[in-house]
CSV table of C-alpha atoms in Angstrom, one decimal:
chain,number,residue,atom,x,y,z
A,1,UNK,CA,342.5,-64.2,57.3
A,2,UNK,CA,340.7,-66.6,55.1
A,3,UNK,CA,342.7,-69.2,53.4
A,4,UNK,CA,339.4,-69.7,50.3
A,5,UNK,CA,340.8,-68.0,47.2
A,6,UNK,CA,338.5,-68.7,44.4
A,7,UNK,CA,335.7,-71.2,43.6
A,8,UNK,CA,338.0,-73.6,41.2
A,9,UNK,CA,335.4,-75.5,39.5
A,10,UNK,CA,331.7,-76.4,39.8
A,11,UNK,CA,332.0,-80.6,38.8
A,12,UNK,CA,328.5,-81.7,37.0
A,13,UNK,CA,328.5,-85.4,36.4
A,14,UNK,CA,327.9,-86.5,32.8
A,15,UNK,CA,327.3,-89.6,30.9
A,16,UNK,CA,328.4,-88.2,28.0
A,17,UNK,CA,331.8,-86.0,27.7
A,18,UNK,CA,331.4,-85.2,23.9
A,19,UNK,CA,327.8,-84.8,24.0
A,20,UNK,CA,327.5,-82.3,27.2
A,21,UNK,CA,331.3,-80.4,25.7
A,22,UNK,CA,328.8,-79.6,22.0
A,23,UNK,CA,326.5,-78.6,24.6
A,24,UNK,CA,328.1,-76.0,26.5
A,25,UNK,CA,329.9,-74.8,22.8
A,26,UNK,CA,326.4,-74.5,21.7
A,27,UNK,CA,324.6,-72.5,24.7
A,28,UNK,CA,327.6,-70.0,25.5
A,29,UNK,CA,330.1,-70.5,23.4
A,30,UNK,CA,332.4,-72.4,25.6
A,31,UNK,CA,335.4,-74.5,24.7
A,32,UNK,CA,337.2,-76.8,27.0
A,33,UNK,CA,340.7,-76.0,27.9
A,34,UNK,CA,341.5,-79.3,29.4
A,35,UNK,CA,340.6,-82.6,28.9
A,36,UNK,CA,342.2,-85.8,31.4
A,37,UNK,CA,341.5,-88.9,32.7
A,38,UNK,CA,341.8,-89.1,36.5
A,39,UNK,CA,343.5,-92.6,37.2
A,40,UNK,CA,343.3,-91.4,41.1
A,41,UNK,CA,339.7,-90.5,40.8
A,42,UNK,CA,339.0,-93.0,37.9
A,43,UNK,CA,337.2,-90.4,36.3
A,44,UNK,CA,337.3,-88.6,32.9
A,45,UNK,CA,337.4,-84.7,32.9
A,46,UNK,CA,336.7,-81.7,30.6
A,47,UNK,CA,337.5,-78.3,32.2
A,48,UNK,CA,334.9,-75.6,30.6
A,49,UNK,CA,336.6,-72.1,31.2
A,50,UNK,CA,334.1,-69.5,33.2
A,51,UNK,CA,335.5,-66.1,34.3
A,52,UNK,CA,338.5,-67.3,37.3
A,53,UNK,CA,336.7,-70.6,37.5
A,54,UNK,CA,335.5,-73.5,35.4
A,55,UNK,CA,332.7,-75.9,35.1
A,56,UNK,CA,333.9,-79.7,35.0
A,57,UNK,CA,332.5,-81.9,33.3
A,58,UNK,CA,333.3,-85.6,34.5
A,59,UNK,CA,332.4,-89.2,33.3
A,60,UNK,CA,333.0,-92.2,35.6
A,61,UNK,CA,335.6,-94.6,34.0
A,62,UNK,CA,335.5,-97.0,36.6
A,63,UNK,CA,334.3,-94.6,39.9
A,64,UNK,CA,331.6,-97.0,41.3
A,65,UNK,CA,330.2,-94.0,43.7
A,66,UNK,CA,329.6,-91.5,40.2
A,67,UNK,CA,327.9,-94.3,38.4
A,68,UNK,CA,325.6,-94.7,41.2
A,69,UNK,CA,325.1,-90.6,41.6
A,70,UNK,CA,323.8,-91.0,37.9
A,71,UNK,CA,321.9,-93.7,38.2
A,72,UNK,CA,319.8,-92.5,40.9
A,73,UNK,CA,319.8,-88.6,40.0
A,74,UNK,CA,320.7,-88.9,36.1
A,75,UNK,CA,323.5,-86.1,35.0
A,76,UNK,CA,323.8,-83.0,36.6
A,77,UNK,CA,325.4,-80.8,39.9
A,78,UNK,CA,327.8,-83.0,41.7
A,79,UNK,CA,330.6,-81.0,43.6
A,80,UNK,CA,332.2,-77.8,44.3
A,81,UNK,CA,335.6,-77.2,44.3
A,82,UNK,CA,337.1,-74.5,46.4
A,83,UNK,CA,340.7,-73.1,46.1
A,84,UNK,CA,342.8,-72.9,49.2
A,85,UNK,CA,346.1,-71.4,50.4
A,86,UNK,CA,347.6,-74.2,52.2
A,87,UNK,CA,345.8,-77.3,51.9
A,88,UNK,CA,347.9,-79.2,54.4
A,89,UNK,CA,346.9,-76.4,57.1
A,90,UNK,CA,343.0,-76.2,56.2
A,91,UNK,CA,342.4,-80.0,56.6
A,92,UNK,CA,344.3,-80.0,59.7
A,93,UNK,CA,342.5,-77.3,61.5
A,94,UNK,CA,339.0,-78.9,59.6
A,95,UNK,CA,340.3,-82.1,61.9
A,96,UNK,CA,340.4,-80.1,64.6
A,97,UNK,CA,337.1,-79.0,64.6
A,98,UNK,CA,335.7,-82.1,64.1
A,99,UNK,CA,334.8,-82.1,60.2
A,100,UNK,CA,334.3,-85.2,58.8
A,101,UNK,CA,336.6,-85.5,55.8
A,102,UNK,CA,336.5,-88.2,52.9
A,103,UNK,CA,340.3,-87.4,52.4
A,104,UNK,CA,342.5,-86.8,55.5
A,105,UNK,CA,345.5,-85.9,53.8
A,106,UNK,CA,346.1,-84.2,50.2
A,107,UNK,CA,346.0,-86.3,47.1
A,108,UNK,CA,346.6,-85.6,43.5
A,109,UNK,CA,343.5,-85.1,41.2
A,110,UNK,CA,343.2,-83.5,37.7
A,111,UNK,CA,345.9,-81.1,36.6
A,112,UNK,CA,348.1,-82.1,39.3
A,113,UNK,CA,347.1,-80.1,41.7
A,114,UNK,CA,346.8,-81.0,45.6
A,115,UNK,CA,343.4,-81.9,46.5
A,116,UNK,CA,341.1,-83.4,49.7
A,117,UNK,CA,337.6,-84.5,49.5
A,118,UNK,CA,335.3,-82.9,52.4
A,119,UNK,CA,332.6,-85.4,53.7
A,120,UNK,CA,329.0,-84.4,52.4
A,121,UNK,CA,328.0,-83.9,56.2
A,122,UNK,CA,330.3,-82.0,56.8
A,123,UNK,CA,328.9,-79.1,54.3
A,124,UNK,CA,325.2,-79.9,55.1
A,125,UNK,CA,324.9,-82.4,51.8
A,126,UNK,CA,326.9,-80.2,49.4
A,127,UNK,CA,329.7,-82.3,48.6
A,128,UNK,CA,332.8,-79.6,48.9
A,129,UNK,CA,336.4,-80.3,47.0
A,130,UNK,CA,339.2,-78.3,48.5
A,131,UNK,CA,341.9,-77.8,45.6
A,132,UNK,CA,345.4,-76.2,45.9
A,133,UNK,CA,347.4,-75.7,42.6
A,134,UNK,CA,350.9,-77.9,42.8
A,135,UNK,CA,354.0,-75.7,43.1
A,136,UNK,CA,355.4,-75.0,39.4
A,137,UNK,CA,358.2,-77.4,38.8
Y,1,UNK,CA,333.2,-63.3,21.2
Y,2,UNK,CA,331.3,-64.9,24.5
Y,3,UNK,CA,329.0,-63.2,26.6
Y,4,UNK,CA,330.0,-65.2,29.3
Y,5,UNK,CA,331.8,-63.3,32.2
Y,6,UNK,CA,331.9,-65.6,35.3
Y,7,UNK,CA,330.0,-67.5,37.3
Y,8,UNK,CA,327.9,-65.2,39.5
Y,9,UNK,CA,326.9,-67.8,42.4
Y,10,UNK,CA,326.3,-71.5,42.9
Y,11,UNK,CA,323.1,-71.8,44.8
Y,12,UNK,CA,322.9,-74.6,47.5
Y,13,UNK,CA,318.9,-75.5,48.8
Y,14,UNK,CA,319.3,-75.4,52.5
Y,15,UNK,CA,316.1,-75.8,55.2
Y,16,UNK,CA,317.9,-73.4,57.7
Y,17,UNK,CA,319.4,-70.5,56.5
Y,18,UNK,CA,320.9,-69.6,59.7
Y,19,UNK,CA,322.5,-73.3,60.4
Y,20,UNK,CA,323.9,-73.1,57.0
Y,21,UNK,CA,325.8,-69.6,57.5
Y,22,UNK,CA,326.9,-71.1,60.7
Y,23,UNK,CA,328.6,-74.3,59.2
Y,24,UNK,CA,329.9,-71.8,56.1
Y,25,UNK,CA,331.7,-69.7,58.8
Y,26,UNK,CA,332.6,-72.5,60.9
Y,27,UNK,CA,334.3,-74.5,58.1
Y,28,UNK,CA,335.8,-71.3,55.7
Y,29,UNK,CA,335.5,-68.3,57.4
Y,30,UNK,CA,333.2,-67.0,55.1
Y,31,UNK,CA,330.9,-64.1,56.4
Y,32,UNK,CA,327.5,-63.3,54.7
Y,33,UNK,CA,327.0,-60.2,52.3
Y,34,UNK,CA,323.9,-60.4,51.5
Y,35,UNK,CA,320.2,-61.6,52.8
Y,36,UNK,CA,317.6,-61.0,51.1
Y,37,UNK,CA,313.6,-62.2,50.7
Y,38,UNK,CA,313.2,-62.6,47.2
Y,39,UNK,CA,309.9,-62.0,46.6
Y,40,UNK,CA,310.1,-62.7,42.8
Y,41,UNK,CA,311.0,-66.1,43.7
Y,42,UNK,CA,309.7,-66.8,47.1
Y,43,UNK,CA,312.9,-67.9,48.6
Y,44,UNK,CA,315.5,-66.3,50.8
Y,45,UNK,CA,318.9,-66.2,50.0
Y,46,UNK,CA,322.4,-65.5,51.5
Y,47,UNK,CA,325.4,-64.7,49.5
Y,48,UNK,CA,328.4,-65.9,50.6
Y,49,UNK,CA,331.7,-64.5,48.7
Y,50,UNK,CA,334.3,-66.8,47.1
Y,51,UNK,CA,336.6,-65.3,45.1
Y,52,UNK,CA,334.4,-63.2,42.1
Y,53,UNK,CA,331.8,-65.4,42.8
Y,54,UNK,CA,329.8,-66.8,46.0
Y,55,UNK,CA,327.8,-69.0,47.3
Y,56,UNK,CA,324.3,-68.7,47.1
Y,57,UNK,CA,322.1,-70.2,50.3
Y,58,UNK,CA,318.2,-70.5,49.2
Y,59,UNK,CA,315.4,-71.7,51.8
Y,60,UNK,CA,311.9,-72.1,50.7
Y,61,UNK,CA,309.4,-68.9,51.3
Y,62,UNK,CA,306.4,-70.2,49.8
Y,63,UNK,CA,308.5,-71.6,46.9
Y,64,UNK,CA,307.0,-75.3,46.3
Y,65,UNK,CA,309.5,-76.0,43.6
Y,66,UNK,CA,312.1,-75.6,46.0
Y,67,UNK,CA,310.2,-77.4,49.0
Y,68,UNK,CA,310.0,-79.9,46.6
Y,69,UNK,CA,313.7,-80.4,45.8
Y,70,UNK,CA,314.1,-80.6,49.6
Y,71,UNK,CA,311.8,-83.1,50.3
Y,72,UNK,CA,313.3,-85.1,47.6
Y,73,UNK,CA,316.8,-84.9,47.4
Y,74,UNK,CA,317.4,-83.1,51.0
Y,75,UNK,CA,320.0,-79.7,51.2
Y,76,UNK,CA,322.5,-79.6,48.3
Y,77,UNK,CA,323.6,-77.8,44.9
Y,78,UNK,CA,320.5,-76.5,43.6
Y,79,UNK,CA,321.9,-74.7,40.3
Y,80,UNK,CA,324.7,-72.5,39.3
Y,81,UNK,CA,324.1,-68.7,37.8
Y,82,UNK,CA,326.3,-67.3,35.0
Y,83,UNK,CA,326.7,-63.7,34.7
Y,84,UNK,CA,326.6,-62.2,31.2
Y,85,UNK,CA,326.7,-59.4,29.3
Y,86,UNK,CA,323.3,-58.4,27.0
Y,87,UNK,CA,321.1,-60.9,28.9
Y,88,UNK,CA,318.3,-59.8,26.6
Y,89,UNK,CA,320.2,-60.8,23.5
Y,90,UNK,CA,322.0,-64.1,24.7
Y,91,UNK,CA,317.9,-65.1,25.8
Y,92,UNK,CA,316.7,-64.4,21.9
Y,93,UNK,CA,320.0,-66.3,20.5
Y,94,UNK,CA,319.1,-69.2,23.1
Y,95,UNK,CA,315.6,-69.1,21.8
Y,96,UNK,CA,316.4,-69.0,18.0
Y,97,UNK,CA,318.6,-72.1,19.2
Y,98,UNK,CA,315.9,-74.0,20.1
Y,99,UNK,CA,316.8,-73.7,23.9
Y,100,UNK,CA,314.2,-74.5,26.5
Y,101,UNK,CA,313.9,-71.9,28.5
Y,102,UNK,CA,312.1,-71.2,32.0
Y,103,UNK,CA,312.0,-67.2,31.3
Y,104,UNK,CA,311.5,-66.6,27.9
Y,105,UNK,CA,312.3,-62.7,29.2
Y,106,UNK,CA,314.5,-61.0,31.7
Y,107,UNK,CA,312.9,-60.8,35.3
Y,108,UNK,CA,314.3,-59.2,38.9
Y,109,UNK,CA,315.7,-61.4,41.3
Y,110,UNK,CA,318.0,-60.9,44.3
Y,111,UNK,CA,320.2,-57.7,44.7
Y,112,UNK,CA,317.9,-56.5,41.6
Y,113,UNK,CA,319.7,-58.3,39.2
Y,114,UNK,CA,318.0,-59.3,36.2
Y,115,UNK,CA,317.8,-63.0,35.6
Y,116,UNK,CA,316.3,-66.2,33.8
Y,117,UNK,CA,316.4,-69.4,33.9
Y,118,UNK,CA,317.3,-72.1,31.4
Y,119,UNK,CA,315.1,-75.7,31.4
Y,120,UNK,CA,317.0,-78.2,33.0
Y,121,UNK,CA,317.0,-80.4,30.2
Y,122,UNK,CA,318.8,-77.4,28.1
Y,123,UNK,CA,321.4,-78.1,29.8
Y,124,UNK,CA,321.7,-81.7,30.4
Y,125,UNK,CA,320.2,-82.0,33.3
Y,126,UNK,CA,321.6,-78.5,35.5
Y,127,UNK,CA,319.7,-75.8,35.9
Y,128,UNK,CA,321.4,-72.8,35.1
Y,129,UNK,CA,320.4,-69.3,35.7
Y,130,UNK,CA,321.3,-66.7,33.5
Y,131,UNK,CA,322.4,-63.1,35.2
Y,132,UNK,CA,323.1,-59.7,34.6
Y,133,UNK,CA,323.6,-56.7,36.9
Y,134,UNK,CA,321.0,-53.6,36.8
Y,135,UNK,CA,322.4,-50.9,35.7
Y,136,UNK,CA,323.5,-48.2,38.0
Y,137,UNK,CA,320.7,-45.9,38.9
């Protein structure tokens, strides 16, 4: 059985938050939901709600590697995140197989949830997040 | 109230379809439910399903925009498509916005779906495909 549940978030990388939040309000009507900076990813990030998933909107605020992304491609498509049923599990049997990863063990990204970086490589230059929500308190 | 319903797919630019469905199995599990020549846009394309949405794989079939993003950038996200409801009317609203747009009127893409796509710069630098299901014959 597959342990993919839902696409989480597509990430597009911004220089602007405010500017590409009036944006989205503007083309489709979209308000963000959530709004954080990400001390572990040194990131700012505006979830944009879209059906079961979101689009993310995120500004470096210190992440050298995003800075670099926009200065060489300007804003736009960065990452996809993918929810996953046991996190721990996938990245372990991704070892297995011999799948490059960026993260070899869960961290904690926006919201709090669980998540692990795949290597670029790995997904054939599609940079893939694997996300699994934090059990409720 | 939004015409927004969810994001239909997230299309990633690959050179080799079949590799690509390979490494999507390999990594996720994820079987194919779609492949398709789209003639309309000279591409093929794969659908992968995630969740209510998918991935979309796109190769080059005589599509030099696309050959193009290849050459430049290699495989990766290529744009995301957002299904909505009344694609004629959120394309006239767009307009009457000012909005750049690639398709100033619905045209058929894969799985017959009607589709058009926004100007890159619309949307700050993502290209974002507009979708709505045919209806049932």
């Amino acid at each position: 059985m597959s342990r993919v549940r839902k696409i989480d978030h597509v990430a597009v990388a911004v220089r602007d938050v405010d500017e590409a939040v009036a944006r989205f309000r503007k083309l489709f009507g979209i308000e963000p939901v959530a709004r954080e900076l990400v001390a572990s990813q040194h990131t700012e990030a505006v979830l944009l709600p879209i059906g079961e998933s979101h689009i993310e909107l995120i500004a470096p605020r210190g992440n050298a590697g995003l800075e670099r992304f926009l200065d060489k491609r300007g804003p736009g498509l960065h990452h996809i995140a993918i929810e996953v049923r046991g996190l721990g599990e996938v990245l372990a049997a991704l070892r297995a197989l011999g799948v490059e990863l960026i993260d070899q063990t869960p961290r904690v990204g926006a919201r709090g949830h669980h998540v692990a970086f795949l290597h670029p490589g790995a997904a054939g230059g599609v940079l893939i997040e694997l996300v699994e929500p934090a059990p409720e308190p």
